[in-house]
């Protein structure tokens, strides 16, 4: 499959011989583009070669070579493998042209790269910090930037057990806390940045029907019952109508990537659980696939099936949860939630039995899974898949789909057209509800999804109602996959080779992506041949789907913003990482 | 009822009221009613919040213990369940919310992150434990704690409340309590209570730098002198 796709990658070197060259480092792929000509190349890729979907932007700090490398992953929305572009820039004076005007979906991702790695994107309309705050000192993902609780470059830390005596890192910091200030910092006269810079980026409208109206700024969150966590929305309102809107995030920025680059490869597995904490199994899946790609190994046959079973159960769980939350946001407070949590508990029972934890499963290993199914669990899964869950999905469908309030509040609200959905790099149910039948399980198959018979759900209105219907339909399709996987589940070992705590990963890069319940979940991992990843980046679907929030909300009512947010189905652990 | 009955109030109760009247202390009845109607604040931070929702739902159902009324406004809440990782960007809001809660108020640190930073403790934007800012009443271990563990934590809080007395409770004193100063976001998180410490650290650092510079100059002078002498010769 991948060979055929590789042939379809356009020959950019012949097209732009002066600006583009192949990335010839061992273990790397893609094209290196001269920074000054990035826009021309991207323009040709989008309009001539059909690479209309800019999935992921990240950067790597190659400190020994004294350069930053921005990495772009582009796809065709009709399916196929990735085209990788790389742009190199100096560390001291980093300047790369922004792609926001070609691919609006780049907006939040470029801000993130600026914030964490300090790559300046010229031409970006709103290049402010996104995960940290204005005034934060330094760009934390640079390799020479050290956190206040710094111990060593990589784990395992020697300091933890010197001669059997654990040492607390707090005792080595003058504040007994993870704090560090620049030399000579005068804390008392410091005035923090207000939100003026943020508010000034809102585009003010011209008033309605020729009337001169007053526009006001309303903040929702970060503590607000409808924002699904610590998310903040700044909306500019004219009466009740949303004129412009900005998502503000970073209130749960837990430094997954910095910690991940200190960790060994396997130590990152439990951290992936805590990204999208509703779907730990599918997070494990993406990371395991990526590192396996670097290692060049395949999991055993039984492990492949177990992985698919767990990932699809997760998808059912997530979609039920998302529907429950959407109804919460619509005002049906907690009653639908109680229905869906009942089913979630039954699925979590299975996860607890196989992995030992309800939510943070840490179940996948490189080359397999950590434990086999305990006695009786297969029957439990069968009962759920063949009997209970189909009934319960139909029950939700019967109660909700025809409900007058649901239809009145959801139909035609928060519309995202197909062109917008692709341009804004949305993925998962949001993309498919806008009429793009793009599902990575089909478009760029991974694991053993090419063996199963299922439909890629697609709907065409792009409104909240379609996103809701897509989720129900996908849960049904997941049950179809589960039924086939349970039928074919072979006996055999669950792990290729011996269990290892430390794996030596060959130098190189890998980007692995799975169709997570919320959209394309990608991991970009760079190894320099040691026991720890040099770069560990997560392409979080709900983060990038939020780029479309403003587009969906403009012109609507403020009350609908809450529902639109519910229909995107965000989880903050993944947005802020 | 004999005199030796320990539950006897030692009063003469008319026969028609026997079995109808209970005599207890004001503290007991007050704490009994309070501890069985703890309203948590509807406020989730991270992964633990999902387990908190699960605790509110049908299988675990914390309304059995009088906690079903989750309030989105801090003014109406009795207990703040800090359910997840506290980051430096969020902690000013958390402190503000705590200050806005009316007394008596309690804080429950749910999970490893809220208790001590958890797996993200070394992170540059993570506060290693909410107890750096708020007085925590009950810590619940786990990552995330199971709903059973959260229930156990809430029941522990109830026990704690039942042992309180109106006479000694700080919130019935004449002096009103002072709010916790809200931290400020600078190059790193600034706790206004630590201004002195930051200044002292700056002085120490400047002093160390001056000493190092002086030592370097002395070393250079000592190392440079013989060379100069040699060149002169």
PDB file of C-alpha atoms in Angstrom, chain A residues 116 130-133 135-137 140 145 147-149 155 157 169-170 174-185 187-188 190 192 222-223 225 229-230 249-256 258-259 262 271 274 277-278 321 325 333-334 338 341-342 344-346 349 358-360, chain B residues 41-48 50-51 53-60 71-74 84-90 93 97 113 116 119-128 132-133 143-144 146-148 184-191 194-199 201-202 209:
ATOM      1  CA  UNK A 116       7.171  26.810  22.475  1.00  0.00           C
ATOM      2  CA  UNK A 130      -0.877  30.468  23.100  1.00  0.00           C
ATOM      3  CA  UNK A 131      -0.050  27.812  25.689  1.00  0.00           C
ATOM      4  CA  UNK A 132       2.071  29.878  28.039  1.00  0.00           C
ATOM      5  CA  UNK A 133       1.226  33.514  28.749  1.00  0.00           C
ATOM      6  CA  UNK A 135       5.525  37.759  29.489  1.00  0.00           C
ATOM      7  CA  UNK A 136       6.691  34.184  29.935  1.00  0.00           C
ATOM      8  CA  UNK A 137      10.477  33.959  29.816  1.00  0.00           C
ATOM      9  CA  UNK A 140      10.492  26.126  26.612  1.00  0.00           C
ATOM     10  CA  UNK A 145      15.921  25.986  27.841  1.00  0.00           C
ATOM     11  CA  UNK A 147      12.754  24.212  33.561  1.00  0.00           C
ATOM     12  CA  UNK A 148      13.145  25.295  37.215  1.00  0.00           C
ATOM     13  CA  UNK A 149      12.954  21.664  38.360  1.00  0.00           C
ATOM     14  CA  UNK A 155      15.856  10.110  32.359  1.00  0.00           C
ATOM     15  CA  UNK A 157      17.886  10.585  36.627  1.00  0.00           C
ATOM     16  CA  UNK A 169      14.122  18.326  43.778  1.00  0.00           C
ATOM     17  CA  UNK A 170      12.407  21.049  45.824  1.00  0.00           C
ATOM     18  CA  UNK A 174      15.773  28.455  46.367  1.00  0.00           C
ATOM     19  CA  UNK A 175      11.980  28.820  46.410  1.00  0.00           C
ATOM     20  CA  UNK A 176      11.301  25.160  47.223  1.00  0.00           C
ATOM     21  CA  UNK A 177       9.036  25.335  44.227  1.00  0.00           C
ATOM     22  CA  UNK A 178       9.428  25.113  40.488  1.00  0.00           C
ATOM     23  CA  UNK A 179      10.081  28.808  40.086  1.00  0.00           C
ATOM     24  CA  UNK A 180      12.924  30.670  38.440  1.00  0.00           C
ATOM     25  CA  UNK A 181      13.167  34.357  37.624  1.00  0.00           C
ATOM     26  CA  UNK A 182      15.578  36.236  35.380  1.00  0.00           C
ATOM     27  CA  UNK A 183      18.561  37.771  37.178  1.00  0.00           C
ATOM     28  CA  UNK A 184      17.719  41.024  38.942  1.00  0.00           C
ATOM     29  CA  UNK A 185      13.974  40.586  38.402  1.00  0.00           C
ATOM     30  CA  UNK A 187       8.796  41.333  41.270  1.00  0.00           C
ATOM     31  CA  UNK A 188       7.115  44.184  43.158  1.00  0.00           C
ATOM     32  CA  UNK A 190       6.061  44.031  37.708  1.00  0.00           C
ATOM     33  CA  UNK A 192       1.383  41.724  34.171  1.00  0.00           C
ATOM     34  CA  UNK A 222     -11.740  29.468  32.062  1.00  0.00           C
ATOM     35  CA  UNK A 223     -14.061  28.423  34.860  1.00  0.00           C
ATOM     36  CA  UNK A 225     -19.665  24.935  33.334  1.00  0.00           C
ATOM     37  CA  UNK A 229     -12.764  22.156  31.291  1.00  0.00           C
ATOM     38  CA  UNK A 230     -10.499  25.132  31.661  1.00  0.00           C
ATOM     39  CA  UNK A 249      -6.154  28.134  25.918  1.00  0.00           C
ATOM     40  CA  UNK A 250      -3.147  26.998  27.877  1.00  0.00           C
ATOM     41  CA  UNK A 251      -4.852  26.734  31.263  1.00  0.00           C
ATOM     42  CA  UNK A 252      -4.005  23.039  31.334  1.00  0.00           C
ATOM     43  CA  UNK A 253      -0.623  23.189  29.645  1.00  0.00           C
ATOM     44  CA  UNK A 254       1.144  20.314  31.371  1.00  0.00           C
ATOM     45  CA  UNK A 255       4.315  20.251  29.277  1.00  0.00           C
ATOM     46  CA  UNK A 256       3.734  16.810  27.780  1.00  0.00           C
ATOM     47  CA  UNK A 258       9.083  18.780  27.321  1.00  0.00           C
ATOM     48  CA  UNK A 259       8.594  15.948  29.797  1.00  0.00           C
ATOM     49  CA  UNK A 262      13.287  13.816  28.907  1.00  0.00           C
ATOM     50  CA  UNK A 271       1.703  10.137  29.553  1.00  0.00           C
ATOM     51  CA  UNK A 274      -3.406  11.727  29.943  1.00  0.00           C
ATOM     52  CA  UNK A 277      -8.112  11.427  29.018  1.00  0.00           C
ATOM     53  CA  UNK A 278     -11.425  10.093  27.826  1.00  0.00           C
ATOM     54  CA  UNK A 321     -19.898  10.748  26.036  1.00  0.00           C
ATOM     55  CA  UNK A 325     -22.128  16.440  26.815  1.00  0.00           C
ATOM     56  CA  UNK A 333     -28.688  18.947  32.162  1.00  0.00           C
ATOM     57  CA  UNK A 334     -27.198  15.636  33.239  1.00  0.00           C
ATOM     58  CA  UNK A 338     -26.491   9.602  33.252  1.00  0.00           C
ATOM     59  CA  UNK A 341     -22.194   7.161  31.757  1.00  0.00           C
ATOM     60  CA  UNK A 342     -24.016   3.934  32.564  1.00  0.00           C
ATOM     61  CA  UNK A 344     -19.272   4.050  29.865  1.00  0.00           C
ATOM     62  CA  UNK A 345     -18.932   2.297  33.202  1.00  0.00           C
ATOM     63  CA  UNK A 346     -19.499  -1.059  31.523  1.00  0.00           C
ATOM     64  CA  UNK A 349     -15.005  -2.364  33.544  1.00  0.00           C
ATOM     65  CA  UNK A 358     -10.303   2.525  34.496  1.00  0.00           C
ATOM     66  CA  UNK A 359      -9.166   5.597  32.649  1.00  0.00           C
ATOM     67  CA  UNK A 360      -5.390   5.590  32.305  1.00  0.00           C
TER      68      UNK A 360
ATOM     69  CA  UNK B  41     -18.350  23.653  43.143  1.00  0.00           C
ATOM     70  CA  UNK B  42     -18.908  22.615  39.549  1.00  0.00           C
ATOM     71  CA  UNK B  43     -15.395  23.096  38.466  1.00  0.00           C
ATOM     72  CA  UNK B  44     -13.190  20.590  36.710  1.00  0.00           C
ATOM     73  CA  UNK B  45      -9.571  20.973  35.797  1.00  0.00           C
ATOM     74  CA  UNK B  46      -8.376  17.817  34.076  1.00  0.00           C
ATOM     75  CA  UNK B  47      -8.672  14.045  33.953  1.00  0.00           C
ATOM     76  CA  UNK B  48      -9.922  13.810  37.546  1.00  0.00           C
ATOM     77  CA  UNK B  50     -14.147  13.017  34.409  1.00  0.00           C
ATOM     78  CA  UNK B  51     -14.047  10.685  37.396  1.00  0.00           C
ATOM     79  CA  UNK B  53     -18.596  13.356  36.822  1.00  0.00           C
ATOM     80  CA  UNK B  54     -18.685   9.571  37.022  1.00  0.00           C
ATOM     81  CA  UNK B  55     -19.034   9.854  40.795  1.00  0.00           C
ATOM     82  CA  UNK B  56     -22.027  12.102  40.283  1.00  0.00           C
ATOM     83  CA  UNK B  57     -23.657   9.645  37.881  1.00  0.00           C
ATOM     84  CA  UNK B  58     -25.794   6.639  38.594  1.00  0.00           C
ATOM     85  CA  UNK B  59     -23.352   3.903  39.583  1.00  0.00           C
ATOM     86  CA  UNK B  60     -21.603   5.815  42.369  1.00  0.00           C
ATOM     87  CA  UNK B  71     -22.935  24.769  41.926  1.00  0.00           C
ATOM     88  CA  UNK B  72     -21.302  26.649  39.112  1.00  0.00           C
ATOM     89  CA  UNK B  73     -21.007  29.748  41.264  1.00  0.00           C
ATOM     90  CA  UNK B  74     -18.402  29.791  44.042  1.00  0.00           C
ATOM     91  CA  UNK B  84      -6.742  17.886  38.240  1.00  0.00           C
ATOM     92  CA  UNK B  85      -3.442  19.505  37.439  1.00  0.00           C
ATOM     93  CA  UNK B  86      -3.106  23.062  38.691  1.00  0.00           C
ATOM     94  CA  UNK B  87      -1.107  25.103  36.214  1.00  0.00           C
ATOM     95  CA  UNK B  88       0.535  28.439  36.740  1.00  0.00           C
ATOM     96  CA  UNK B  89      -1.799  30.013  34.209  1.00  0.00           C
ATOM     97  CA  UNK B  90      -4.870  28.687  36.041  1.00  0.00           C
ATOM     98  CA  UNK B  93      -8.314  31.953  38.866  1.00  0.00           C
ATOM     99  CA  UNK B  97     -12.559  31.339  43.148  1.00  0.00           C
ATOM    100  CA  UNK B 113      -1.507  16.450  40.533  1.00  0.00           C
ATOM    101  CA  UNK B 116       1.685  17.313  44.794  1.00  0.00           C
ATOM    102  CA  UNK B 119       3.354  12.948  36.955  1.00  0.00           C
ATOM    103  CA  UNK B 120       3.605  16.530  35.709  1.00  0.00           C
ATOM    104  CA  UNK B 121       5.423  17.900  38.744  1.00  0.00           C
ATOM    105  CA  UNK B 122       8.625  18.641  36.830  1.00  0.00           C
ATOM    106  CA  UNK B 123       6.693  20.587  34.202  1.00  0.00           C
ATOM    107  CA  UNK B 124       7.581  24.243  33.822  1.00  0.00           C
ATOM    108  CA  UNK B 125       3.999  25.496  34.044  1.00  0.00           C
ATOM    109  CA  UNK B 126       2.730  23.127  36.723  1.00  0.00           C
ATOM    110  CA  UNK B 127       2.144  24.110  40.339  1.00  0.00           C
ATOM    111  CA  UNK B 128       3.419  21.216  42.474  1.00  0.00           C
ATOM    112  CA  UNK B 132       1.079  25.942  47.885  1.00  0.00           C
ATOM    113  CA  UNK B 133      -1.799  28.414  47.729  1.00  0.00           C
ATOM    114  CA  UNK B 143      -4.160   9.127  39.116  1.00  0.00           C
ATOM    115  CA  UNK B 144      -7.032   9.569  38.744  1.00  0.00           C
ATOM    116  CA  UNK B 146     -11.458   6.019  41.358  1.00  0.00           C
ATOM    117  CA  UNK B 147     -14.960   7.221  42.190  1.00  0.00           C
ATOM    118  CA  UNK B 148     -14.789   5.059  45.307  1.00  0.00           C
ATOM    119  CA  UNK B 184       0.580  37.149  39.313  1.00  0.00           C
ATOM    120  CA  UNK B 185       1.836  35.881  35.963  1.00  0.00           C
ATOM    121  CA  UNK B 186       5.288  37.271  35.255  1.00  0.00           C
ATOM    122  CA  UNK B 187       8.302  35.610  33.659  1.00  0.00           C
ATOM    123  CA  UNK B 188       7.295  32.879  36.077  1.00  0.00           C
ATOM    124  CA  UNK B 189       4.473  32.686  38.595  1.00  0.00           C
ATOM    125  CA  UNK B 190       4.816  35.361  41.290  1.00  0.00           C
ATOM    126  CA  UNK B 191       3.309  34.775  44.714  1.00  0.00           C
ATOM    127  CA  UNK B 194       7.156  35.849  48.373  1.00  0.00           C
ATOM    128  CA  UNK B 195       8.290  39.346  47.377  1.00  0.00           C
ATOM    129  CA  UNK B 196      10.858  39.365  50.166  1.00  0.00           C
ATOM    130  CA  UNK B 197      12.163  35.957  49.237  1.00  0.00           C
ATOM    131  CA  UNK B 198      12.545  36.945  45.584  1.00  0.00           C
ATOM    132  CA  UNK B 199      14.382  40.126  46.558  1.00  0.00           C
ATOM    133  CA  UNK B 201      17.418  35.638  46.212  1.00  0.00           C
ATOM    134  CA  UNK B 202      18.269  38.430  43.796  1.00  0.00           C
ATOM    135  CA  UNK B 209      28.067  36.983  40.822  1.00  0.00           C
TER     136      UNK B 209
END
